[in-house]
PDB file of C-alpha atoms in Angstrom:
ATOM      1  CA  MET A   1       0.563  72.757 -62.639  1.00 56.00           C
ATOM      2  CA  ASN A   2      -1.667  71.912 -59.666  1.00 68.00           C
ATOM      3  CA  GLY A   3       1.063  69.723 -58.182  1.00 70.00           C
ATOM      4  CA  SER A   4       3.660  72.459 -58.220  1.00 82.00           C
ATOM      5  CA  LEU A   5       1.178  74.924 -56.661  1.00 80.00           C
ATOM      6  CA  ILE A   6       0.537  72.582 -53.749  1.00 82.00           C
ATOM      7  CA  VAL A   7       4.278  72.097 -53.210  1.00 84.00           C
ATOM      8  CA  ARG A   8       4.801  75.865 -53.182  1.00 86.00           C
ATOM      9  CA  LEU A   9       1.947  76.358 -50.662  1.00 86.00           C
ATOM     10  CA  VAL A  10       3.442  73.683 -48.394  1.00 87.00           C
ATOM     11  CA  ASP A  11       6.873  75.319 -48.669  1.00 88.00           C
ATOM     12  CA  ILE A  12       5.430  78.729 -47.801  1.00 89.00           C
ATOM     13  CA  THR A  13       3.482  77.268 -44.859  1.00 91.00           C
ATOM     14  CA  LEU A  14       6.596  75.572 -43.498  1.00 90.00           C
ATOM     15  CA  LEU A  15       8.630  78.762 -43.884  1.00 89.00           C
ATOM     16  CA  LEU A  16       5.963  80.769 -42.068  1.00 89.00           C
ATOM     17  CA  LEU A  17       5.831  78.173 -39.309  1.00 88.00           C
ATOM     18  CA  LEU A  18       9.620  78.194 -38.886  1.00 85.00           C
ATOM     19  CA  SER A  19       9.773  81.990 -38.848  1.00 84.00           C
ATOM     20  CA  LEU A  20       7.015  82.146 -36.204  1.00 82.00           C
ATOM     21  CA  MET A  21       8.846  79.593 -34.070  1.00 81.00           C
ATOM     22  CA  ALA A  22      12.088  81.546 -34.336  1.00 78.00           C
ATOM     23  CA  ALA A  23      10.397  84.854 -33.500  1.00 76.00           C
ATOM     24  CA  ALA A  24       8.438  83.479 -30.527  1.00 74.00           C
ATOM     25  CA  SER A  25       9.724  84.505 -27.123  1.00 64.00           C
ATOM     26  CA  PHE A  26      10.318  81.698 -24.675  1.00 64.00           C
ATOM     27  CA  THR A  27       9.492  82.499 -21.063  1.00 62.00           C
ATOM     28  CA  THR A  28      10.804  80.682 -18.025  1.00 59.00           C
ATOM     29  CA  THR A  29       8.476  79.193 -15.466  1.00 63.00           C
ATOM     30  CA  GLY A  30      10.270  80.845 -12.570  1.00 65.00           C
ATOM     31  CA  LEU A  31      11.717  77.592 -11.252  1.00 62.00           C
ATOM     32  CA  GLU A  32      15.424  77.502 -10.661  1.00 66.00           C
ATOM     33  CA  PRO A  33      17.231  74.395 -11.835  1.00 62.00           C
ATOM     34  CA  PRO A  34      19.111  72.378  -9.203  1.00 62.00           C
ATOM     35  CA  PHE A  35      22.759  73.198  -8.765  1.00 64.00           C
ATOM     36  CA  THR A  36      25.762  71.745  -6.996  1.00 63.00           C
ATOM     37  CA  ASN A  37      27.582  73.690  -4.333  1.00 65.00           C
ATOM     38  CA  GLU A  38      31.332  73.665  -4.725  1.00 65.00           C
ATOM     39  CA  LEU A  39      33.397  72.663  -1.740  1.00 56.00           C
ATOM     40  CA  GLU A  40      35.109  75.615  -0.128  1.00 62.00           C
ATOM     41  CA  GLU A  41      37.858  73.437   1.270  1.00 60.00           C
ATOM     42  CA  GLU A  42      38.728  70.643  -1.077  1.00 59.00           C
ATOM     43  CA  GLY A  43      39.992  67.579   0.664  1.00 58.00           C
ATOM     44  CA  VAL A  44      38.775  64.388   2.238  1.00 57.00           C
ATOM     45  CA  LEU A  45      35.039  64.143   2.824  1.00 54.00           C
ATOM     46  CA  LEU A  46      34.393  62.405   6.119  1.00 68.00           C
ATOM     47  CA  ALA A  47      31.756  59.740   6.438  1.00 78.00           C
ATOM     48  CA  PRO A  48      29.260  60.270   9.233  1.00 83.00           C
ATOM     49  CA  MET A  49      30.201  58.908  12.632  1.00 86.00           C
ATOM     50  CA  GLN A  50      27.867  56.089  13.594  1.00 90.00           C
ATOM     51  CA  ILE A  51      26.675  55.934  17.179  1.00 91.00           C
ATOM     52  CA  GLY A  52      24.567  52.967  18.270  1.00 93.00           C
ATOM     53  CA  ILE A  53      21.881  52.885  20.938  1.00 93.00           C
ATOM     54  CA  ALA A  54      21.295  49.375  22.265  1.00 92.00           C
ATOM     55  CA  PRO A  55      17.968  47.974  23.534  1.00 91.00           C
ATOM     56  CA  ASP A  56      19.048  48.597  27.141  1.00 92.00           C
ATOM     57  CA  GLY A  57      19.791  52.277  26.337  1.00 90.00           C
ATOM     58  CA  SER A  58      23.579  51.993  26.340  1.00 93.00           C
ATOM     59  CA  ILE A  59      25.457  54.119  23.801  1.00 94.00           C
ATOM     60  CA  HIS A  60      28.177  52.567  21.617  1.00 93.00           C
ATOM     61  CA  THR A  61      30.664  54.087  19.191  1.00 90.00           C
ATOM     62  CA  GLN A  62      31.226  52.674  15.717  1.00 86.00           C
ATOM     63  CA  HIS A  63      34.210  50.784  17.153  1.00 86.00           C
ATOM     64  CA  GLY A  64      32.047  49.035  19.774  1.00 86.00           C
ATOM     65  CA  ALA A  65      33.148  50.995  22.853  1.00 90.00           C
ATOM     66  CA  SER A  66      30.435  51.826  25.368  1.00 93.00           C
ATOM     67  CA  ILE A  67      30.281  55.543  26.306  1.00 93.00           C
ATOM     68  CA  THR A  68      28.263  57.830  28.565  1.00 91.00           C
ATOM     69  CA  LEU A  69      26.334  60.947  27.549  1.00 91.00           C
ATOM     70  CA  GLU A  70      29.199  63.163  28.745  1.00 92.00           C
ATOM     71  CA  GLU A  71      31.695  61.191  26.667  1.00 93.00           C
ATOM     72  CA  LEU A  72      29.314  61.403  23.703  1.00 92.00           C
ATOM     73  CA  GLU A  73      29.205  65.174  24.035  1.00 92.00           C
ATOM     74  CA  SER A  74      33.005  65.349  24.068  1.00 91.00           C
ATOM     75  CA  LEU A  75      33.214  62.996  21.082  1.00 91.00           C
ATOM     76  CA  LEU A  76      30.665  64.981  19.055  1.00 89.00           C
ATOM     77  CA  ASP A  77      32.411  68.235  19.901  1.00 89.00           C
ATOM     78  CA  GLN A  78      35.626  66.925  18.310  1.00 89.00           C
ATOM     79  CA  TRP A  79      34.032  65.272  15.246  1.00 85.00           C
ATOM     80  CA  PRO A  80      33.929  67.616  12.195  1.00 82.00           C
ATOM     81  CA  ALA A  81      31.306  65.772  10.124  1.00 81.00           C
ATOM     82  CA  GLU A  82      27.716  64.622  10.524  1.00 84.00           C
ATOM     83  CA  VAL A  83      26.595  61.981  12.992  1.00 87.00           C
ATOM     84  CA  GLU A  84      24.309  59.026  12.374  1.00 89.00           C
ATOM     85  CA  PHE A  85      22.514  57.520  15.363  1.00 91.00           C
ATOM     86  CA  ILE A  86      21.412  53.922  14.872  1.00 91.00           C
ATOM     87  CA  ALA A  87      18.937  52.932  17.553  1.00 91.00           C
ATOM     88  CA  ASP A  88      17.436  49.555  18.249  1.00 90.00           C
ATOM     89  CA  ALA A  89      13.634  49.603  18.107  1.00 89.00           C
ATOM     90  CA  ARG A  90      13.509  48.452  21.733  1.00 90.00           C
ATOM     91  CA  ALA A  91      15.737  51.301  22.985  1.00 90.00           C
ATOM     92  CA  PRO A  92      14.018  53.602  25.468  1.00 90.00           C
ATOM     93  CA  ALA A  93      12.685  56.791  23.919  1.00 87.00           C
ATOM     94  CA  VAL A  94      14.111  58.819  26.808  1.00 89.00           C
ATOM     95  CA  ARG A  95      17.616  57.765  25.755  1.00 90.00           C
ATOM     96  CA  LEU A  96      17.001  58.812  22.131  1.00 88.00           C
ATOM     97  CA  LEU A  97      15.753  62.193  23.346  1.00 88.00           C
ATOM     98  CA  ALA A  98      18.829  62.616  25.564  1.00 91.00           C
ATOM     99  CA  VAL A  99      21.181  61.792  22.680  1.00 91.00           C
ATOM    100  CA  HIS A 100      19.262  64.163  20.415  1.00 89.00           C
ATOM    101  CA  ALA A 101      19.551  66.926  23.029  1.00 90.00           C
ATOM    102  CA  VAL A 102      23.337  66.488  23.092  1.00 91.00           C
ATOM    103  CA  ALA A 103      23.579  66.740  19.300  1.00 89.00           C
ATOM    104  CA  ARG A 104      21.268  69.740  19.216  1.00 88.00           C
ATOM    105  CA  HIS A 105      23.198  71.486  21.997  1.00 89.00           C
ATOM    106  CA  LEU A 106      26.351  71.268  19.852  1.00 89.00           C
ATOM    107  CA  ASN A 107      24.485  72.333  16.659  1.00 87.00           C
ATOM    108  CA  ARG A 108      25.578  69.053  15.094  1.00 83.00           C
ATOM    109  CA  LYS A 109      23.822  67.695  12.002  1.00 80.00           C
ATOM    110  CA  ALA A 110      22.517  64.269  12.932  1.00 82.00           C
ATOM    111  CA  THR A 111      20.276  61.594  11.473  1.00 84.00           C
ATOM    112  CA  PHE A 112      18.450  58.841  13.308  1.00 85.00           C
ATOM    113  CA  ARG A 113      17.807  55.332  12.058  1.00 86.00           C
ATOM    114  CA  VAL A 114      15.811  52.771  13.968  1.00 85.00           C
ATOM    115  CA  ARG A 115      16.468  49.183  13.162  1.00 82.00           C
ATOM    116  CA  GLN A 116      14.114  46.420  14.055  1.00 76.00           C
ATOM    117  CA  ARG A 117      16.385  43.462  13.564  1.00 62.00           C
ATOM    118  CA  GLN A 118      18.341  41.999  16.427  1.00 57.00           C
ATOM    119  CA  GLY A 119      22.045  42.560  16.730  1.00 52.00           C
ATOM    120  CA  ASP A 120      24.681  44.571  18.477  1.00 48.00           C
ATOM    121  CA  ALA A 121      25.143  48.281  17.972  1.00 49.00           C
ATOM    122  CA  PRO A 122      27.786  49.260  15.386  1.00 51.00           C
TER     123      PRO A 122
END
């Protein structure tokens, strides 16, 4: 008889626990979960254009052609995607600031990478 009483008390306790869990209200913490923005225009996603800045301050396109700041501005004005500037660590800071000013003037999203290994611009 004692054994069946204990089993019934455990059953009642579990039922009470389950009913309390079901009746409890769950509140959110106020944080919004991350979400993905859908593309408005589906199509080809362009990779960023890579522009190199050599140790002597010269500017090179991803195809290796040397360009001036004016040509860079024209090129950035026609490019629809982001731009990635890859500067050599020995490049003059004035040149990086000038290139940044061109990108900012055109409201172009741009990233800068500085590489410390030797080699030609992309």
